[in-house]
Short mmCIF file of C-alpha atoms and ligand atoms in Angstrom, two decimals:
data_model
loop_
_atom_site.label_atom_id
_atom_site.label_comp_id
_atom_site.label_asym_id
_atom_site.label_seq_id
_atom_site.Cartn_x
_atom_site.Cartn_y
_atom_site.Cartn_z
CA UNK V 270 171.37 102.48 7.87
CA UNK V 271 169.04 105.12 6.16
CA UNK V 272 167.74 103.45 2.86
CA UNK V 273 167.83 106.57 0.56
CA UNK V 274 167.16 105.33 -2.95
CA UNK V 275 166.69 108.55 -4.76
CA UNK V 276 169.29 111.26 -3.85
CA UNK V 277 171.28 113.91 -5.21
CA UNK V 278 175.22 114.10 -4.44
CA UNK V 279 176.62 117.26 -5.57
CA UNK V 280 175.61 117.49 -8.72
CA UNK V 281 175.40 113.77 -9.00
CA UNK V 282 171.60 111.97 -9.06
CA UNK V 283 172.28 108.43 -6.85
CA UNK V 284 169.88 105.98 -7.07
CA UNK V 285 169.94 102.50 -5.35
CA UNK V 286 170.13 99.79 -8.09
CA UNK V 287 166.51 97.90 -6.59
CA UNK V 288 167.22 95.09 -8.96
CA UNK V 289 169.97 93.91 -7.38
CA UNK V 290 168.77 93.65 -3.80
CA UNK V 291 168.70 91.69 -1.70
CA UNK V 292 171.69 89.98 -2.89
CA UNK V 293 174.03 92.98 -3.49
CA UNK V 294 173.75 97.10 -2.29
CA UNK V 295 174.93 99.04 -4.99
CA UNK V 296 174.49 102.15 -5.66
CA UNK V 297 174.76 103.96 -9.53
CA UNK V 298 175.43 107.19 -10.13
CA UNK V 299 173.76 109.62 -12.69
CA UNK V 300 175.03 112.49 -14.84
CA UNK V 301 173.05 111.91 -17.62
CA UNK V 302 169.42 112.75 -18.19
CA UNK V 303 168.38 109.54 -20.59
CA UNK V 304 169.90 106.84 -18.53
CA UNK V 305 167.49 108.04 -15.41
CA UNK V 306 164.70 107.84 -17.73
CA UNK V 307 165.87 104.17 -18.63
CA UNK V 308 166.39 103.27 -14.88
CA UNK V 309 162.94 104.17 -14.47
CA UNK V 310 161.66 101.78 -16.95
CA UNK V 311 164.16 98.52 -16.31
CA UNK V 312 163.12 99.47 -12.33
CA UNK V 313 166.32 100.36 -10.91
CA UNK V 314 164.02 102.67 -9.45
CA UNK V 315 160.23 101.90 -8.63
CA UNK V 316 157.44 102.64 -6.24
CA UNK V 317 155.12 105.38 -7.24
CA UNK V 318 156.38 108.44 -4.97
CA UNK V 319 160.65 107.05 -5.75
CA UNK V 320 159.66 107.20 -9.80
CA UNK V 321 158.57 110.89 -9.20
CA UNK V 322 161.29 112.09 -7.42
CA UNK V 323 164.16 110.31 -9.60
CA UNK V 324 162.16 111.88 -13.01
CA UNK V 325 162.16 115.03 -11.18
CA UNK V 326 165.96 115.21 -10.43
CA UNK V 327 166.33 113.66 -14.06
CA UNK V 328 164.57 116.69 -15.48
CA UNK V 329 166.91 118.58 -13.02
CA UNK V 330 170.01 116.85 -15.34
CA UNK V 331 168.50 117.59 -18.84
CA UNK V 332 168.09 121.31 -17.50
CA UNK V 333 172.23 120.94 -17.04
CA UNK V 334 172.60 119.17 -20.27
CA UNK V 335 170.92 121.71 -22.41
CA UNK V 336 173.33 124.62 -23.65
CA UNK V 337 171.17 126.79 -25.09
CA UNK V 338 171.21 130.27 -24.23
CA UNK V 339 167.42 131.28 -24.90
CA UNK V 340 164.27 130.38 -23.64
CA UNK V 341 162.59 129.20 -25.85
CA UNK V 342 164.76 126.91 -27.44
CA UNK V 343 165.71 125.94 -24.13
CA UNK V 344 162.23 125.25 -23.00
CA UNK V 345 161.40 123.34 -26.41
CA UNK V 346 164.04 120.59 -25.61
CA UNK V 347 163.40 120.56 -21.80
CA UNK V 348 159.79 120.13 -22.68
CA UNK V 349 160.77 116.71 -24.98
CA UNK V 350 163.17 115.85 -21.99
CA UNK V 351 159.94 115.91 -19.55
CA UNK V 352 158.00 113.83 -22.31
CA UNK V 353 160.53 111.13 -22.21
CA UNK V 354 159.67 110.56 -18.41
CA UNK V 355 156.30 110.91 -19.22
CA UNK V 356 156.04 107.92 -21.44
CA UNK V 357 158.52 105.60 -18.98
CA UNK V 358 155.48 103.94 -16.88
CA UNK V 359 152.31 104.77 -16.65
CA UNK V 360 150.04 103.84 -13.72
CA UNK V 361 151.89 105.57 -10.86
CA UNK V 362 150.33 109.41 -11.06
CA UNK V 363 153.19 110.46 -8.51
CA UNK V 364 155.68 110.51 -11.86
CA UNK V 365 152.88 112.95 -13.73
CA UNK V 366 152.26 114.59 -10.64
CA UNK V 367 156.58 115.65 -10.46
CA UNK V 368 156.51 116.13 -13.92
CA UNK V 369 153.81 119.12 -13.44
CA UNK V 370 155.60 120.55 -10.49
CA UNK V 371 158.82 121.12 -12.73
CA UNK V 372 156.97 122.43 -15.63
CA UNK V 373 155.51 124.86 -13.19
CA UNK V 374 158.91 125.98 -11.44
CA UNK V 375 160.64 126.47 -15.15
CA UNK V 376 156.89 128.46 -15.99
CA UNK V 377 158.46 130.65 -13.80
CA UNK V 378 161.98 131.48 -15.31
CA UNK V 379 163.18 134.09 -17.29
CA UNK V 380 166.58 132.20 -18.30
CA UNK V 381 167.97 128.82 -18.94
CA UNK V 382 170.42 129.83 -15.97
CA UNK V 383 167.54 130.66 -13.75
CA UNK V 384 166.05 127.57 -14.65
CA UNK V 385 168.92 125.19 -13.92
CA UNK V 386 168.75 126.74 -10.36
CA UNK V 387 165.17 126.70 -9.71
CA UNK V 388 164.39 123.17 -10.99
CA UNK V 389 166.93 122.17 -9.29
CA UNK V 390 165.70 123.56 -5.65
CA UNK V 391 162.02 122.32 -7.10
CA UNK V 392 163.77 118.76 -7.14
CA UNK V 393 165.08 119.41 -3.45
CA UNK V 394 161.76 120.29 -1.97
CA UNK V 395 160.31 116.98 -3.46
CA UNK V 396 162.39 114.95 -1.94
CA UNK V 397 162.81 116.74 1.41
CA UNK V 398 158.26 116.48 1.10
CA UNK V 399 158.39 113.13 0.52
CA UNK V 400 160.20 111.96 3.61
CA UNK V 401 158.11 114.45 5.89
CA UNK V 402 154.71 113.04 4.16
CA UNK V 403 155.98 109.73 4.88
CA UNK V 404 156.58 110.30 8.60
CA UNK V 405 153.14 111.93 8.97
CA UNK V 406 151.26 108.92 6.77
CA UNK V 407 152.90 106.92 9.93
CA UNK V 408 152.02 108.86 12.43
CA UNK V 409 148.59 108.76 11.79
CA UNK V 410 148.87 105.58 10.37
CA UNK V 411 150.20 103.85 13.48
CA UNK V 412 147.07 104.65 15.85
CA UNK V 413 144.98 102.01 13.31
CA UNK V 414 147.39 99.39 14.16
CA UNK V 415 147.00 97.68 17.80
CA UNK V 416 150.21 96.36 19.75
CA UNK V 417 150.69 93.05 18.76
CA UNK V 418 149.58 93.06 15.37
CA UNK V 419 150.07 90.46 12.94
CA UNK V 420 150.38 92.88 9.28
CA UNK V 421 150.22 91.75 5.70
CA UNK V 422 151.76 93.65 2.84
CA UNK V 423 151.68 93.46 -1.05
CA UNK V 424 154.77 94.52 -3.07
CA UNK V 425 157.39 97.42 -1.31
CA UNK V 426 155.64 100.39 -0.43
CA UNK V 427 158.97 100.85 2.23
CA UNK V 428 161.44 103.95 1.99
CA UNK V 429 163.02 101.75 -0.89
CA UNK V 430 159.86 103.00 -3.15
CA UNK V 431 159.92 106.52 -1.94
CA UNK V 432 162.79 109.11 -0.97
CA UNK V 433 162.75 107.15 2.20
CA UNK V 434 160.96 105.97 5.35
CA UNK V 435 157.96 104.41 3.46
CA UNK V 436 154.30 104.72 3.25
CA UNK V 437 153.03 101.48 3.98
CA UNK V 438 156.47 100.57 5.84
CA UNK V 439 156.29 103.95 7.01
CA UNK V 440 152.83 102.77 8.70
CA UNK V 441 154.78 99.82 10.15
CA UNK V 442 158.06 101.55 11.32
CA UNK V 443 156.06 104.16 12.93
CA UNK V 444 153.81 101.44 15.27
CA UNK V 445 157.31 99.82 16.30
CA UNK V 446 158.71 103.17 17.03
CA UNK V 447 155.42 103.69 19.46
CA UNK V 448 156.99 100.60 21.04
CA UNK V 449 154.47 98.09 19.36
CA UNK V 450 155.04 94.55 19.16
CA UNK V 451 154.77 93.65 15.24
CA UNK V 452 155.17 91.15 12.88
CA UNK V 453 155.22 91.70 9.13
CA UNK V 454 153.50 89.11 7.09
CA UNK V 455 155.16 89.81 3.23
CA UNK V 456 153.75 88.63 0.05
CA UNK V 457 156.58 87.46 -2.37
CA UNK V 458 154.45 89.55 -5.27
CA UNK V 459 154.65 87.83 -8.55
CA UNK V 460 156.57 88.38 -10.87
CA UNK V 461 158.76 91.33 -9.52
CA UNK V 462 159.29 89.84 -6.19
CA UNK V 463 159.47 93.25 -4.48
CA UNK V 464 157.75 91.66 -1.36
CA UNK V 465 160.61 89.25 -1.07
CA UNK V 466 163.46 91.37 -2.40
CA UNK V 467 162.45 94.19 -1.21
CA UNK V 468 160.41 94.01 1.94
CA UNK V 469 161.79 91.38 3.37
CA UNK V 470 165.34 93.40 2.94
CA UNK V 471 163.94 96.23 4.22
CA UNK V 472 162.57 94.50 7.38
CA UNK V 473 165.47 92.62 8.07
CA UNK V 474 167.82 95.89 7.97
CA UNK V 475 165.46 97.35 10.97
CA UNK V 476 165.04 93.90 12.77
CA UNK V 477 161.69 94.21 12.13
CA UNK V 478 160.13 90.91 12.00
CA UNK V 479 158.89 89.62 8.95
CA UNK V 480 157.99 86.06 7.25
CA UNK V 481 157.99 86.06 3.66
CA UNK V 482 154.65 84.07 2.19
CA UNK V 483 153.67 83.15 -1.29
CA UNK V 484 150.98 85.29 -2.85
CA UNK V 485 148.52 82.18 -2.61
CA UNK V 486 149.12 81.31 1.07
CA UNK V 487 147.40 84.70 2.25
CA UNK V 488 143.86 83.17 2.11
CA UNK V 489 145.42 80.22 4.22
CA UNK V 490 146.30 82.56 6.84
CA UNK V 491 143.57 85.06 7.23
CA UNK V 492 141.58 81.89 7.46
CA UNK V 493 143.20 80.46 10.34
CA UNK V 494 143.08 84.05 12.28
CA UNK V 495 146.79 84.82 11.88
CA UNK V 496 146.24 88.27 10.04
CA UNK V 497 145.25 90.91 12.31
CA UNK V 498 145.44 94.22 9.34
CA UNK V 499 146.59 94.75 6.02
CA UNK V 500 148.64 97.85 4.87
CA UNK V 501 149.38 98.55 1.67
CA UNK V 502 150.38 101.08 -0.97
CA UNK V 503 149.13 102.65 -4.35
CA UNK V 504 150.29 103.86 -7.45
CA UNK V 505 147.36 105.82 -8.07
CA UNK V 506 144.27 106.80 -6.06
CA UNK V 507 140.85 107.65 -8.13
CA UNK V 508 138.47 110.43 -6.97
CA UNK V 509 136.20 107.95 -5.53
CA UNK V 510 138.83 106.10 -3.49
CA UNK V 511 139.39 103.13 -5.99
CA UNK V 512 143.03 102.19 -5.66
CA UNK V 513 145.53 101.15 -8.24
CA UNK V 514 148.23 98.98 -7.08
CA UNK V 515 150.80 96.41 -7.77
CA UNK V 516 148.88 93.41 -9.28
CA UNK V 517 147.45 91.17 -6.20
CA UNK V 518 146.30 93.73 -3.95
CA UNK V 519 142.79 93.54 -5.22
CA UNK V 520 142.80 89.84 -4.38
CA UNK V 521 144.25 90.25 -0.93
CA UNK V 522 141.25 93.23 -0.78
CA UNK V 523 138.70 90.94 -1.34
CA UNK V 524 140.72 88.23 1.06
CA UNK V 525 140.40 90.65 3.85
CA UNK V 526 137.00 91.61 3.30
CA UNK V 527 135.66 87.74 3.45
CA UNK V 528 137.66 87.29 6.73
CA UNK V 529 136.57 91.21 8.68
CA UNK V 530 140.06 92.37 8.56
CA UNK V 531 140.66 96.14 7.87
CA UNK V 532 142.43 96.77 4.79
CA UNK V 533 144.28 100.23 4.80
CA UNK V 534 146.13 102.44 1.95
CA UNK V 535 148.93 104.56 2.66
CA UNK V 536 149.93 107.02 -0.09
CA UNK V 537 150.58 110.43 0.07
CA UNK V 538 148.36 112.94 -1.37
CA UNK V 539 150.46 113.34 -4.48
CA UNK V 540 149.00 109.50 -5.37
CA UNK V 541 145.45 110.71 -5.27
CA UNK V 542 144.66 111.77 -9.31
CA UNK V 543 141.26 113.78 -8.51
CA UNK V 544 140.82 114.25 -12.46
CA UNK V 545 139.68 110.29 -12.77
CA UNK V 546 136.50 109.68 -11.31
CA UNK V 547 136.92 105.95 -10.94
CA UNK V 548 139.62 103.01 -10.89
CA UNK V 549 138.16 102.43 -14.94
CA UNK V 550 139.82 106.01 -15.85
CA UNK V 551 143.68 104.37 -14.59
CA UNK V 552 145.84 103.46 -16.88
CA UNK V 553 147.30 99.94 -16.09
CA UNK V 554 150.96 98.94 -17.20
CA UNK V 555 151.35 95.94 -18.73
CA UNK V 556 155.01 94.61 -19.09
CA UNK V 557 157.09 92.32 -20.48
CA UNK V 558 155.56 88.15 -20.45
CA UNK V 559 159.20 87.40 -19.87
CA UNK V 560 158.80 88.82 -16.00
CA UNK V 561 156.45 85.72 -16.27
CA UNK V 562 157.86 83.08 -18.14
CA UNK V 563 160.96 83.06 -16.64
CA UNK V 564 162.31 83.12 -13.15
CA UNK V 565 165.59 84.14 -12.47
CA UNK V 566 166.23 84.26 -16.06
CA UNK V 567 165.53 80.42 -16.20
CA UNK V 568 162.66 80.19 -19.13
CA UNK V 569 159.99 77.82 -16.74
CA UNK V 570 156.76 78.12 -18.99
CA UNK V 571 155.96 76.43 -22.08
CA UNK V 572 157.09 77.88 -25.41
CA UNK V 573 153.71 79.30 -27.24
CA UNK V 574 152.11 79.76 -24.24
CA UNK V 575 150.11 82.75 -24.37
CA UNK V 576 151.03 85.38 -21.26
CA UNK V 577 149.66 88.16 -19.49
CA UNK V 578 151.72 90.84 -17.25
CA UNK V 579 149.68 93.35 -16.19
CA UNK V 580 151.62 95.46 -13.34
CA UNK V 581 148.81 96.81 -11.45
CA UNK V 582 145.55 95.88 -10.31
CA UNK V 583 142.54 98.14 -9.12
CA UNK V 584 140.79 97.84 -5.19
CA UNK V 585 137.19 99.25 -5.80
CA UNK V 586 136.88 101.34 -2.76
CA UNK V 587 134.22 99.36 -1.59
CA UNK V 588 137.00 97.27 -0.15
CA UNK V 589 139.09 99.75 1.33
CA UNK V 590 138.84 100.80 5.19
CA UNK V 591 140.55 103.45 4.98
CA UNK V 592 142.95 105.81 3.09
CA UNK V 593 145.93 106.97 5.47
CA UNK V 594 147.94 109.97 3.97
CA UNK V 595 149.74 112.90 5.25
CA UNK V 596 146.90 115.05 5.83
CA UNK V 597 145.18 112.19 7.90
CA UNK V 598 143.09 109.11 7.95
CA UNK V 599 140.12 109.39 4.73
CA UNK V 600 137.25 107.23 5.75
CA UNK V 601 134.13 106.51 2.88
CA UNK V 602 132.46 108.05 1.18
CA UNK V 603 135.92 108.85 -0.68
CA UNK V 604 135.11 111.80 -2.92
CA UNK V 605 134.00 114.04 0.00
CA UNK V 606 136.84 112.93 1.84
CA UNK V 607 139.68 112.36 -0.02
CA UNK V 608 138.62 115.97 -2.07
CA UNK V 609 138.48 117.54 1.07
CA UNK V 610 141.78 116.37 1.82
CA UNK V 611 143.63 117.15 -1.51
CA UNK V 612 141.75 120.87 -0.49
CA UNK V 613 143.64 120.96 3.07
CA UNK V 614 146.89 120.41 1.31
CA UNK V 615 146.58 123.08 -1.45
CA UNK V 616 147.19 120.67 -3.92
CA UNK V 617 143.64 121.18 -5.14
O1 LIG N 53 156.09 98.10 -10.09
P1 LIG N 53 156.52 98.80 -8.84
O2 LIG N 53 157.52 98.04 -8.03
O3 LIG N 53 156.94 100.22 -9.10
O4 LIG N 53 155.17 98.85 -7.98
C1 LIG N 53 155.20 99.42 -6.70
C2 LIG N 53 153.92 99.34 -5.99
O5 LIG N 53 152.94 98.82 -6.47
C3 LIG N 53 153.85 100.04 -4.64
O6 LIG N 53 152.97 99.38 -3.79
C4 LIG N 53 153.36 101.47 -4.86
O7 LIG N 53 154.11 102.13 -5.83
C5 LIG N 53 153.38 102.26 -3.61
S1 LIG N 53 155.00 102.73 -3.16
C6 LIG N 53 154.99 103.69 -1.78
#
C-alpha cells in the first residue's frame, strides 16, 4: 500500500487521521478550509513537509470558499485564510515556506476565478515535488548507509510526515530497495509516540524490520556497538546547519557523537530557512503538559506538578555529519554548503 497522507480527491482534500494509527486507518475528508487548519494543530496531520502541503491545499479550499467577485476583497480574506495556517505550529518552516509559494501564485492573478485555478495547480506541484524530493533525498541518501546496517530514528520522518515516501524513511526504503540488508532501530519519542505509532507502522507495512526502543535505551545500545548510523529528520534547518527537530534528537546527536557513529539529516531543501543564521533564531513549539501528564488519556503524573512540553529540540551542527537533501549530500562548513545548495535549486 502507498501511504499518501495528504491528497486531493476531486475537489476533496484527504488526509490520513495520524492520531489514530496504528490501531485504526482512517481516512477524513475535507471541504472546509478551517477544519484543515485545526487538523494541523490537533496533528491529524504532522511532519514538517505533510503540514505544508495540507495548509497549501487548505488555502486551495478557502480560495473555493470565498465568493467574492473582486480582487481585492477576495485577496483581503484569502490573505486572513493564509494567516490562520500561519499561526497553527510554528517550528516546521516547510508550512511558511507553502504558505509563500501560494501567496506568490495568487500575486499572479487577475481574478478570484483565476485564482481558484492557479492555487489550486500551485497545490498540485507541491505535492507531486515533495514525493520526487523524497526519492532523490534517498537516492543519495542510501550510498551513506552500508549493507547491513543497524539504523536509529527519532520521531516519523516516513511518507506518513510528507506527501509520501519519506525523508528519513525515504533514506531507509531507498538502501532496501538497493537490496541492503537493514534493520530499523525506532525511538518510541515521548510524548507523541510517532516513533512507535508511526514508524513502527510504517515499517511493518513494507516488512521492513524494525524494533521499537524507549527513548532512554539508545545510549544502552550505541554502547554495546549495536547502532551502526542514525537518520533523522528536521522541521527546520538554520543557515549554519543547526537542526530543529522533534524533541530528543539533540540527545541522540550528542549519543552518537560520544560513540563515532555518523548522524545524518534528511530534509528537503524547503526545510532549510536561510534567513536564521543559527538554531537560537528557531522558534520552538511548546504544547500542551497534558501530552505529558497523561498517557493514553490516563492522568499518570502528580497533580501540581509543574510540566514542560517543548516539541522540538535544536542539533548544533557541530553534531551533524551530514545534511542529505534533494540536491545532494551537504557536508560542514554548512553555510557555504547548504547556501550553495538552496542556490542550485533556485529557491535562493
Ligand atoms: O510534531 P511532529 O510529529 O510534526 O514532528 C515531526 C518531526 O519532528 C519530524 O522528524 C520532522 O517533521 C521531519 S518529517 C519528514
Amino acid at each position: 500500500m502507498e501511504i499518501r497522507p495528504v491528497r486531493w480527491e476531486n475537489d476533496v482534500l484527504v488526509l490520513i487521521d495520524q492520531t489514530q494509527l496504528p490501531h485504526r486507518y482512517a481516512e477524513v475528508r475535507y471541504k472546509d478550509w478551517r477544519a484543515v487548519a485545526e487538523a494541523i494543530r490537533q496533528m491529524v496531520v504532522r511532519g514538517a513537509p505533510a503540514i505544508g502541503a495540507a495548509a497549501a491545499c487548505g488555502l486551495v479550499l478557502a480560495a473555493e470558499s470565498i465568493p467574492e467577485q473582486e480582487m481585492p476583497a477576495f485577496r483581503h480574506q484569502w490573505l486572513a485564510a493564509a494567516d490562520a495556517f500561519a499561526a497553527t505550529r510554528p517550528t516546521a518552516v516547510n508550512l511558511f515556506w507553502a504558505i509563500e509559494r501560494m501567496k506568490r501564485a495568487l500575486d499572479a492573478c487577475r481574478s478570484p476565478e483565476e485564482a481558484r485555478r492557479r492555487l489550486r495547480a500551485e497545490s498540485e506541484r507541491i505535492l507531486e515535488e515533495d514525493i520526487r524530493a523524497n526519492r532523490a533525498i534517498g537516492q543519495h541518501g542510501q550510498t551513506l548507509i552500508p549493507d547491513g546496517a543497524r539504523i536509529l530514528t527519532h520521531c516519523n520522518a516516513g511518507a506518513l510526515a510528507t506527501v509520501g515516501y519519506g525523508t528519513a524513511l525515504g533514506v531507509i526504503r531507498a538502501a532496501v530497495e538497493a537490496g541492503k540488508k537493514i534493520q530499523v532501530y525506532a525511538d518510541e519519542t515521548r510524548p507523541r509516540l510517532q516513533g512507535m505509532q508511526l514508524t513502527a507502522w510504517e515499517l511493518v507495512q513494507e516488512g521492513i524490520p524494525v524494533t521499537v526502543i524507549t527513548d532512554n535505551m539508545a545510549g544502552m545500545l550505541m554502547r554495546r556497538g549495536e547502532i551502526d548510523v542514525v537518520v533523522v529528520g528536521a522541521d527546520r534547518i538554520a543557515a549554519n546547519g543547526d537542526v530543529a527537530n522533534k524533541v530528543g534528537t539533540y540527545s541522540v546527536a550528542v549519543l552518537a557523537r560520544h560513540h563515532s557513529i555518523p548522524f545524518y539529516v534528511a530534509a528537503p531543501i524547503s526545510t532549510v530557512d536561510l534567513s536564521v543564521a543559527d538554531g537560537s533564531g528557531i522558534p520552538i513549539e511548546e504544547r500542551s503538559p497534558e501530552e505529558v501528564t497523561h498517557i493514553a488519556g490516563h492522568r499518570v503524573a502528580p497533580e501540581g506538578v509543574r510540566v514542560i512540553n517543548p516539541a522540538f529540540d535544536v542539533t548544533p551542527a557541530e553534531l551533524v555529519t551530514a545534511i542529505v537533501t534533494e540536491a545532494g549530500i551537504a557536508r560542514p562548513p554548512y553555510t557555504v554548503s547548504l547556501a550553495e545548495m538552496v542556490q542550485s535549486t533556485g529557491e535562493g
